[in-house]
Amino acid sequence: MSAALKIIRTKNFVTDAADFILAQAQQALGERNEFRIALSGGNTPRPVYTRLAAIGHDLPWDLIRITFGDERCVPPDDAESNFRMARETLLAPAAVPKQSILRLRGEIDPQTAAQEYQDHLDAIATEGGQPIYRHDLILLGLGDDGHTASLFPGTAALDETIRRVMANFVPKFNTWRLTFTFPLINAARHILFLVGASKNPALIERVLQGDSQYPAARVNPSAGDVTWMIGE
Ligand code: 6PG
């Protein structure tokens, strides 16, 4: 089943995005008593996470499992860390319990960090009788070059068809990143792209048209839905 695609253009980006995530959480918790969400990094999600911490303060965070779609290879208190951004805006303000958070360890060897993360997700999937860890919701951003997570144009992780989590060398930054691969992303029930009003409309159009030179255009869950929340 190809993914259902929904495009929401909104002047109330932050509140609409936070409301969407909250609704997804309530649906998953109602159906399975669990909500598996992967957070995206960068700047766009910051105000959305802050808002989510406020409106979702009373969610049963002990039933929510938080993963990260990608991470920079830095310590968790580094200004570049996606975990640090999430901790400041959502995890601490919402008092999310430690056991609900699965952090990508950017401070250790990238290959080791990717392998241990993948092993942990695989163990949870196996425990639930699933062939692969299935997120209820994966949040994704859109880079100016059409990357998403840390799947950058021309990088090795784009071609991965088996591994779920990889260390991916990014020549444009001359650095390693940790990232979900398409197999893991495309196993999700729902994908939410969070795209701020400042993003290039022509790029958004090209990605929505499915131009596969842009990694974001290759997100296509086999049994899931894709929503684009685009700020105006
Ligand atoms: C990261 C993100 C990355 C981000 C895009 C958009 O680690 O940077 O995961 O994929 O979503 O680069 O970033 P902005 O939201 O800052 O434009």
PDB file of C-alpha atoms and ligand atoms in Angstrom:
ATOM      1  CA  MET A   1       0.000   0.000   0.000  1.00  0.00           C
ATOM      2  CA  SER A   2       1.604   3.275  -0.996  1.00  0.00           C
ATOM      3  CA  ALA A   3       1.678   5.983   1.605  1.00  0.00           C
ATOM      4  CA  ALA A   4      -1.272   8.320   1.943  1.00  0.00           C
ATOM      5  CA  LEU A   5       0.023  11.881   1.554  1.00  0.00           C
ATOM      6  CA  LYS A   6      -1.450  14.886   3.332  1.00  0.00           C
ATOM      7  CA  ILE A   7      -0.187  18.455   2.951  1.00  0.00           C
ATOM      8  CA  ILE A   8      -1.130  21.019   5.589  1.00  0.00           C
ATOM      9  CA  ARG A   9      -0.114  24.625   4.962  1.00  0.00           C
ATOM     10  CA  THR A  10      -0.659  26.681   8.059  1.00  0.00           C
ATOM     11  CA  LYS A  11      -0.027  30.102   9.584  1.00  0.00           C
ATOM     12  CA  ASN A  12      -0.285  28.384  12.988  1.00  0.00           C
ATOM     13  CA  PHE A  13       2.649  26.061  12.376  1.00  0.00           C
ATOM     14  CA  VAL A  14       3.772  25.552  15.966  1.00  0.00           C
ATOM     15  CA  THR A  15       0.345  24.952  17.491  1.00  0.00           C
ATOM     16  CA  ASP A  16      -0.886  22.825  14.579  1.00  0.00           C
ATOM     17  CA  ALA A  17       2.265  20.690  14.641  1.00  0.00           C
ATOM     18  CA  ALA A  18       2.091  20.168  18.409  1.00  0.00           C
ATOM     19  CA  ASP A  19      -1.631  19.359  18.173  1.00  0.00           C
ATOM     20  CA  PHE A  20      -0.906  16.823  15.419  1.00  0.00           C
ATOM     21  CA  ILE A  21       1.736  15.070  17.520  1.00  0.00           C
ATOM     22  CA  LEU A  22      -0.536  15.045  20.576  1.00  0.00           C
ATOM     23  CA  ALA A  23      -3.367  13.516  18.535  1.00  0.00           C
ATOM     24  CA  GLN A  24      -1.015  10.847  17.213  1.00  0.00           C
ATOM     25  CA  ALA A  25       0.090  10.053  20.762  1.00  0.00           C
ATOM     26  CA  GLN A  26      -3.486   9.758  21.993  1.00  0.00           C
ATOM     27  CA  GLN A  27      -4.409   7.517  19.044  1.00  0.00           C
ATOM     28  CA  ALA A  28      -1.456   5.157  19.577  1.00  0.00           C
ATOM     29  CA  LEU A  29      -1.959   5.035  23.341  1.00  0.00           C
ATOM     30  CA  GLY A  30      -5.648   4.295  22.807  1.00  0.00           C
ATOM     31  CA  GLU A  31      -4.918   1.497  20.328  1.00  0.00           C
ATOM     32  CA  ARG A  32      -1.752  -0.053  21.797  1.00  0.00           C
ATOM     33  CA  ASN A  33      -1.139   1.571  25.187  1.00  0.00           C
ATOM     34  CA  GLU A  34       2.199   2.735  23.814  1.00  0.00           C
ATOM     35  CA  PHE A  35       3.448   5.603  21.630  1.00  0.00           C
ATOM     36  CA  ARG A  36       6.725   5.292  19.765  1.00  0.00           C
ATOM     37  CA  ILE A  37       7.943   8.638  18.446  1.00  0.00           C
ATOM     38  CA  ALA A  38      11.246   9.588  16.814  1.00  0.00           C
ATOM     39  CA  LEU A  39      12.280  13.220  17.241  1.00  0.00           C
ATOM     40  CA  SER A  40      13.980  15.222  14.523  1.00  0.00           C
ATOM     41  CA  GLY A  41      16.763  17.692  15.139  1.00  0.00           C
ATOM     42  CA  GLY A  42      17.778  21.060  13.773  1.00  0.00           C
ATOM     43  CA  ASN A  43      15.972  24.295  14.605  1.00  0.00           C
ATOM     44  CA  THR A  44      12.470  23.975  13.202  1.00  0.00           C
ATOM     45  CA  PRO A  45      11.189  21.573  15.882  1.00  0.00           C
ATOM     46  CA  ARG A  46      12.321  23.706  18.853  1.00  0.00           C
ATOM     47  CA  PRO A  47       9.117  25.735  19.362  1.00  0.00           C
ATOM     48  CA  VAL A  48       7.000  22.696  18.514  1.00  0.00           C
ATOM     49  CA  TYR A  49       8.663  20.656  21.284  1.00  0.00           C
ATOM     50  CA  THR A  50       8.243  23.521  23.744  1.00  0.00           C
ATOM     51  CA  ARG A  51       4.553  23.702  22.858  1.00  0.00           C
ATOM     52  CA  LEU A  52       4.210  19.909  23.077  1.00  0.00           C
ATOM     53  CA  ALA A  53       5.728  19.928  26.575  1.00  0.00           C
ATOM     54  CA  ALA A  54       3.056  22.416  27.626  1.00  0.00           C
ATOM     55  CA  ILE A  55      -0.022  20.777  26.057  1.00  0.00           C
ATOM     56  CA  GLY A  56       1.214  17.223  26.618  1.00  0.00           C
ATOM     57  CA  HIS A  57       2.499  17.635  30.142  1.00  0.00           C
ATOM     58  CA  ASP A  58      -0.069  15.146  31.448  1.00  0.00           C
ATOM     59  CA  LEU A  59       0.584  12.468  28.818  1.00  0.00           C
ATOM     60  CA  PRO A  60       1.596   9.071  30.292  1.00  0.00           C
ATOM     61  CA  TRP A  61       5.252   9.630  29.345  1.00  0.00           C
ATOM     62  CA  ASP A  62       6.159   6.289  30.933  1.00  0.00           C
ATOM     63  CA  LEU A  63       4.209   4.634  28.086  1.00  0.00           C
ATOM     64  CA  ILE A  64       5.944   6.728  25.443  1.00  0.00           C
ATOM     65  CA  ARG A  65       9.224   5.630  23.892  1.00  0.00           C
ATOM     66  CA  ILE A  66      11.311   8.472  22.467  1.00  0.00           C
ATOM     67  CA  THR A  67      13.965   7.783  19.853  1.00  0.00           C
ATOM     68  CA  PHE A  68      15.988  10.133  17.647  1.00  0.00           C
ATOM     69  CA  GLY A  69      15.963  10.020  13.846  1.00  0.00           C
ATOM     70  CA  ASP A  70      19.535  11.248  13.763  1.00  0.00           C
ATOM     71  CA  GLU A  71      22.280  12.726  15.894  1.00  0.00           C
ATOM     72  CA  ARG A  72      25.462  14.636  15.469  1.00  0.00           C
ATOM     73  CA  CYS A  73      28.629  12.879  16.671  1.00  0.00           C
ATOM     74  CA  VAL A  74      29.075  15.120  19.697  1.00  0.00           C
ATOM     75  CA  PRO A  75      28.484  14.737  23.456  1.00  0.00           C
ATOM     76  CA  PRO A  76      24.912  15.189  24.733  1.00  0.00           C
ATOM     77  CA  ASP A  77      25.660  18.593  26.252  1.00  0.00           C
ATOM     78  CA  ASP A  78      27.193  19.982  23.049  1.00  0.00           C
ATOM     79  CA  ALA A  79      25.355  22.918  21.432  1.00  0.00           C
ATOM     80  CA  GLU A  80      25.130  20.841  18.239  1.00  0.00           C
ATOM     81  CA  SER A  81      23.451  17.886  19.965  1.00  0.00           C
ATOM     82  CA  ASN A  82      19.901  17.056  18.888  1.00  0.00           C
ATOM     83  CA  PHE A  83      19.447  15.316  22.229  1.00  0.00           C
ATOM     84  CA  ARG A  84      20.409  18.511  24.070  1.00  0.00           C
ATOM     85  CA  MET A  85      17.883  20.501  22.021  1.00  0.00           C
ATOM     86  CA  ALA A  86      15.162  17.960  22.816  1.00  0.00           C
ATOM     87  CA  ARG A  87      16.107  17.860  26.493  1.00  0.00           C
ATOM     88  CA  GLU A  88      15.907  21.663  26.804  1.00  0.00           C
ATOM     89  CA  THR A  89      12.602  22.034  24.937  1.00  0.00           C
ATOM     90  CA  LEU A  90      10.654  18.836  25.691  1.00  0.00           C
ATOM     91  CA  LEU A  91      12.278  16.114  27.803  1.00  0.00           C
ATOM     92  CA  ALA A  92      13.059  18.232  30.869  1.00  0.00           C
ATOM     93  CA  PRO A  93       9.994  20.544  30.743  1.00  0.00           C
ATOM     94  CA  ALA A  94       7.642  17.547  30.363  1.00  0.00           C
ATOM     95  CA  ALA A  95       9.595  15.577  32.986  1.00  0.00           C
ATOM     96  CA  VAL A  96       9.922  12.608  30.604  1.00  0.00           C
ATOM     97  CA  PRO A  97      11.304   9.669  32.595  1.00  0.00           C
ATOM     98  CA  LYS A  98      14.813   8.532  31.638  1.00  0.00           C
ATOM     99  CA  GLN A  99      13.626   5.024  30.789  1.00  0.00           C
ATOM    100  CA  SER A 100      11.360   6.470  28.064  1.00  0.00           C
ATOM    101  CA  ILE A 101      14.302   7.992  26.214  1.00  0.00           C
ATOM    102  CA  LEU A 102      16.638   6.062  23.925  1.00  0.00           C
ATOM    103  CA  ARG A 103      19.521   8.406  23.208  1.00  0.00           C
ATOM    104  CA  LEU A 104      21.887   7.971  20.251  1.00  0.00           C
ATOM    105  CA  ARG A 105      25.308   8.130  21.887  1.00  0.00           C
ATOM    106  CA  GLY A 106      27.027  10.728  19.722  1.00  0.00           C
ATOM    107  CA  GLU A 107      30.003  10.846  22.073  1.00  0.00           C
ATOM    108  CA  ILE A 108      31.299   7.359  21.240  1.00  0.00           C
ATOM    109  CA  ASP A 109      32.653   5.713  18.099  1.00  0.00           C
ATOM    110  CA  PRO A 110      29.965   6.299  15.396  1.00  0.00           C
ATOM    111  CA  GLN A 111      29.867   2.702  14.140  1.00  0.00           C
ATOM    112  CA  THR A 112      29.540   1.407  17.712  1.00  0.00           C
ATOM    113  CA  ALA A 113      26.820   3.932  18.519  1.00  0.00           C
ATOM    114  CA  ALA A 114      24.809   2.998  15.416  1.00  0.00           C
ATOM    115  CA  GLN A 115      25.159  -0.732  16.060  1.00  0.00           C
ATOM    116  CA  GLU A 116      24.124  -0.533  19.715  1.00  0.00           C
ATOM    117  CA  TYR A 117      21.114   1.607  18.819  1.00  0.00           C
ATOM    118  CA  GLN A 118      20.050  -0.765  16.073  1.00  0.00           C
ATOM    119  CA  ASP A 119      20.512  -3.751  18.433  1.00  0.00           C
ATOM    120  CA  HIS A 120      18.285  -2.073  21.026  1.00  0.00           C
ATOM    121  CA  LEU A 121      15.517  -1.335  18.494  1.00  0.00           C
ATOM    122  CA  ASP A 122      15.812  -4.859  17.089  1.00  0.00           C
ATOM    123  CA  ALA A 123      15.470  -6.372  20.580  1.00  0.00           C
ATOM    124  CA  ILE A 124      12.260  -4.400  21.190  1.00  0.00           C
ATOM    125  CA  ALA A 125      10.889  -5.398  17.767  1.00  0.00           C
ATOM    126  CA  THR A 126      11.721  -9.069  18.336  1.00  0.00           C
ATOM    127  CA  GLU A 127      10.136  -8.959  21.792  1.00  0.00           C
ATOM    128  CA  GLY A 128       6.936  -7.704  20.131  1.00  0.00           C
ATOM    129  CA  GLY A 129       7.089 -10.272  17.330  1.00  0.00           C
ATOM    130  CA  GLN A 130       7.813  -7.560  14.739  1.00  0.00           C
ATOM    131  CA  PRO A 131      10.376  -8.001  11.919  1.00  0.00           C
ATOM    132  CA  ILE A 132      11.524  -4.403  12.390  1.00  0.00           C
ATOM    133  CA  TYR A 133      10.935  -1.689  15.000  1.00  0.00           C
ATOM    134  CA  ARG A 134       7.823   0.170  13.884  1.00  0.00           C
ATOM    135  CA  HIS A 135       7.518   3.797  14.983  1.00  0.00           C
ATOM    136  CA  ASP A 136       4.040   5.218  15.435  1.00  0.00           C
ATOM    137  CA  LEU A 137       5.374   8.604  14.355  1.00  0.00           C
ATOM    138  CA  ILE A 138       8.697   9.762  12.949  1.00  0.00           C
ATOM    139  CA  LEU A 139       9.301  13.510  12.822  1.00  0.00           C
ATOM    140  CA  LEU A 140      11.495  14.627   9.948  1.00  0.00           C
ATOM    141  CA  GLY A 141      12.899  17.932   8.765  1.00  0.00           C
ATOM    142  CA  LEU A 142      13.917  19.139   5.327  1.00  0.00           C
ATOM    143  CA  GLY A 143      17.408  20.442   4.755  1.00  0.00           C
ATOM    144  CA  ASP A 144      18.141  23.076   2.121  1.00  0.00           C
ATOM    145  CA  ASP A 145      19.801  20.352   0.028  1.00  0.00           C
ATOM    146  CA  GLY A 146      16.779  18.075   0.382  1.00  0.00           C
ATOM    147  CA  HIS A 147      18.303  15.910   3.121  1.00  0.00           C
ATOM    148  CA  THR A 148      16.216  14.503   5.914  1.00  0.00           C
ATOM    149  CA  ALA A 149      17.418  12.992   9.178  1.00  0.00           C
ATOM    150  CA  SER A 150      21.115  12.701   8.315  1.00  0.00           C
ATOM    151  CA  LEU A 151      20.466  11.178   4.905  1.00  0.00           C
ATOM    152  CA  PHE A 152      22.351  13.716   2.818  1.00  0.00           C
ATOM    153  CA  PRO A 153      22.567  13.673  -1.004  1.00  0.00           C
ATOM    154  CA  GLY A 154      25.418  11.503  -2.244  1.00  0.00           C
ATOM    155  CA  THR A 155      26.101   9.761   1.082  1.00  0.00           C
ATOM    156  CA  ALA A 156      26.440   6.022   1.641  1.00  0.00           C
ATOM    157  CA  ALA A 157      23.458   5.609   3.980  1.00  0.00           C
ATOM    158  CA  LEU A 158      21.056   6.502   1.140  1.00  0.00           C
ATOM    159  CA  ASP A 159      21.641   3.126  -0.505  1.00  0.00           C
ATOM    160  CA  GLU A 160      21.273   0.999   2.631  1.00  0.00           C
ATOM    161  CA  THR A 161      18.507  -1.583   2.314  1.00  0.00           C
ATOM    162  CA  ILE A 162      19.156  -3.785   5.371  1.00  0.00           C
ATOM    163  CA  ARG A 163      20.591  -1.862   8.296  1.00  0.00           C
ATOM    164  CA  ARG A 164      18.164   0.294  10.259  1.00  0.00           C
ATOM    165  CA  VAL A 165      20.623   2.710  11.883  1.00  0.00           C
ATOM    166  CA  MET A 166      23.933   3.808  10.425  1.00  0.00           C
ATOM    167  CA  ALA A 167      26.982   5.963  10.926  1.00  0.00           C
ATOM    168  CA  ASN A 168      27.011   8.116   7.803  1.00  0.00           C
ATOM    169  CA  PHE A 169      30.005  10.212   6.716  1.00  0.00           C
ATOM    170  CA  VAL A 170      28.857  13.608   5.409  1.00  0.00           C
ATOM    171  CA  PRO A 171      31.578  15.152   3.192  1.00  0.00           C
ATOM    172  CA  LYS A 172      29.957  18.612   3.128  1.00  0.00           C
ATOM    173  CA  PHE A 173      30.538  18.859   6.863  1.00  0.00           C
ATOM    174  CA  ASN A 174      33.567  16.549   6.893  1.00  0.00           C
ATOM    175  CA  THR A 175      31.981  14.754   9.816  1.00  0.00           C
ATOM    176  CA  TRP A 176      30.141  11.585  10.801  1.00  0.00           C
ATOM    177  CA  ARG A 177      26.457  11.580  11.654  1.00  0.00           C
ATOM    178  CA  LEU A 178      24.205   8.879  13.120  1.00  0.00           C
ATOM    179  CA  THR A 179      20.971   8.330  11.220  1.00  0.00           C
ATOM    180  CA  PHE A 180      17.938   6.181  10.642  1.00  0.00           C
ATOM    181  CA  THR A 181      17.999   4.607   7.179  1.00  0.00           C
ATOM    182  CA  PHE A 182      15.087   4.340   4.750  1.00  0.00           C
ATOM    183  CA  PRO A 183      14.231   0.764   5.867  1.00  0.00           C
ATOM    184  CA  LEU A 184      13.560   2.025   9.410  1.00  0.00           C
ATOM    185  CA  ILE A 185      11.890   5.268   8.340  1.00  0.00           C
ATOM    186  CA  ASN A 186       9.656   3.503   5.824  1.00  0.00           C
ATOM    187  CA  ALA A 187       8.485   0.997   8.446  1.00  0.00           C
ATOM    188  CA  ALA A 188       6.682   3.773  10.362  1.00  0.00           C
ATOM    189  CA  ARG A 189       2.929   4.103  10.720  1.00  0.00           C
ATOM    190  CA  HIS A 190       3.090   7.873  10.298  1.00  0.00           C
ATOM    191  CA  ILE A 191       5.687  10.366   9.140  1.00  0.00           C
ATOM    192  CA  LEU A 192       5.378  14.083   9.904  1.00  0.00           C
ATOM    193  CA  PHE A 193       7.627  16.450   7.990  1.00  0.00           C
ATOM    194  CA  LEU A 194       8.021  19.724   9.875  1.00  0.00           C
ATOM    195  CA  VAL A 195       8.919  22.465   7.388  1.00  0.00           C
ATOM    196  CA  GLY A 196       9.141  26.074   8.508  1.00  0.00           C
ATOM    197  CA  ALA A 197       7.944  29.056   6.492  1.00  0.00           C
ATOM    198  CA  SER A 198      11.520  30.009   5.609  1.00  0.00           C
ATOM    199  CA  LYS A 199      12.132  26.869   3.545  1.00  0.00           C
ATOM    200  CA  ASN A 200      12.533  27.255  -0.200  1.00  0.00           C
ATOM    201  CA  PRO A 201       9.072  26.674  -1.790  1.00  0.00           C
ATOM    202  CA  ALA A 202      10.661  25.418  -5.033  1.00  0.00           C
ATOM    203  CA  LEU A 203      12.578  22.763  -3.086  1.00  0.00           C
ATOM    204  CA  ILE A 204       9.414  21.710  -1.253  1.00  0.00           C
ATOM    205  CA  GLU A 205       7.597  21.432  -4.586  1.00  0.00           C
ATOM    206  CA  ARG A 206      10.384  19.320  -6.133  1.00  0.00           C
ATOM    207  CA  VAL A 207      10.404  16.996  -3.132  1.00  0.00           C
ATOM    208  CA  LEU A 208       6.612  16.675  -3.143  1.00  0.00           C
ATOM    209  CA  GLN A 209       6.815  15.838  -6.850  1.00  0.00           C
ATOM    210  CA  GLY A 210       9.032  12.901  -5.878  1.00  0.00           C
ATOM    211  CA  ASP A 211      12.338  14.153  -7.318  1.00  0.00           C
ATOM    212  CA  SER A 212      14.582  11.397  -5.960  1.00  0.00           C
ATOM    213  CA  GLN A 213      17.753  13.498  -6.156  1.00  0.00           C
ATOM    214  CA  TYR A 214      16.458  14.805  -2.828  1.00  0.00           C
ATOM    215  CA  PRO A 215      16.606  12.175  -0.047  1.00  0.00           C
ATOM    216  CA  ALA A 216      13.419  13.538   1.571  1.00  0.00           C
ATOM    217  CA  ALA A 217      11.545  12.529  -1.590  1.00  0.00           C
ATOM    218  CA  ARG A 218      12.453   8.895  -0.952  1.00  0.00           C
ATOM    219  CA  VAL A 219      10.501   8.699   2.304  1.00  0.00           C
ATOM    220  CA  ASN A 220       7.631   6.398   1.382  1.00  0.00           C
ATOM    221  CA  PRO A 221       6.319   4.147   4.166  1.00  0.00           C
ATOM    222  CA  SER A 222       5.154   0.781   2.798  1.00  0.00           C
ATOM    223  CA  ALA A 223       2.189   0.771   5.203  1.00  0.00           C
ATOM    224  CA  GLY A 224       2.050   4.249   6.591  1.00  0.00           C
ATOM    225  CA  ASP A 225       0.970   7.826   6.021  1.00  0.00           C
ATOM    226  CA  VAL A 226       3.018  10.931   5.302  1.00  0.00           C
ATOM    227  CA  THR A 227       1.932  14.382   6.413  1.00  0.00           C
ATOM    228  CA  TRP A 228       3.738  17.591   5.457  1.00  0.00           C
ATOM    229  CA  MET A 229       3.142  20.420   7.911  1.00  0.00           C
ATOM    230  CA  ILE A 230       4.370  23.543   6.088  1.00  0.00           C
ATOM    231  CA  GLY A 231       4.500  26.913   7.775  1.00  0.00           C
ATOM    232  CA  GLU A 232       3.257  29.995   5.870  1.00  0.00           C
TER     233      GLU A 232
HETATM  234  C1  6PG B   1      19.617  17.622  11.949  1.00  0.00           C
HETATM  235  C2  6PG B   1      18.242  17.244  11.505  1.00  0.00           C
HETATM  236  C3  6PG B   1      18.107  17.600  10.055  1.00  0.00           C
HETATM  237  C4  6PG B   1      17.156  18.774  10.040  1.00  0.00           C
HETATM  238  C5  6PG B   1      17.245  19.529   8.749  1.00  0.00           C
HETATM  239  C6  6PG B   1      16.406  20.809   8.818  1.00  0.00           C
HETATM  240  O1  6PG B   1      20.238  16.866  12.706  1.00  0.00           O
HETATM  241  O2  6PG B   1      20.010  18.730  11.565  1.00  0.00           O
HETATM  242  O3  6PG B   1      17.793  16.064  11.837  1.00  0.00           O
HETATM  243  O4  6PG B   1      17.654  16.598   9.220  1.00  0.00           O
HETATM  244  O5  6PG B   1      15.831  18.301  10.247  1.00  0.00           O
HETATM  245  O6  6PG B   1      18.608  19.870   8.553  1.00  0.00           O
HETATM  246  O7  6PG B   1      16.965  21.599   9.832  1.00  0.00           O
HETATM  247  P1  6PG B   1      16.255  22.975  10.298  1.00  0.00           P
HETATM  248  O8  6PG B   1      14.977  22.588  10.940  1.00  0.00           O
HETATM  249  O9  6PG B   1      17.241  23.583  11.255  1.00  0.00           O
HETATM  250  O10 6PG B   1      16.051  23.776   9.034  1.00  0.00           O
END
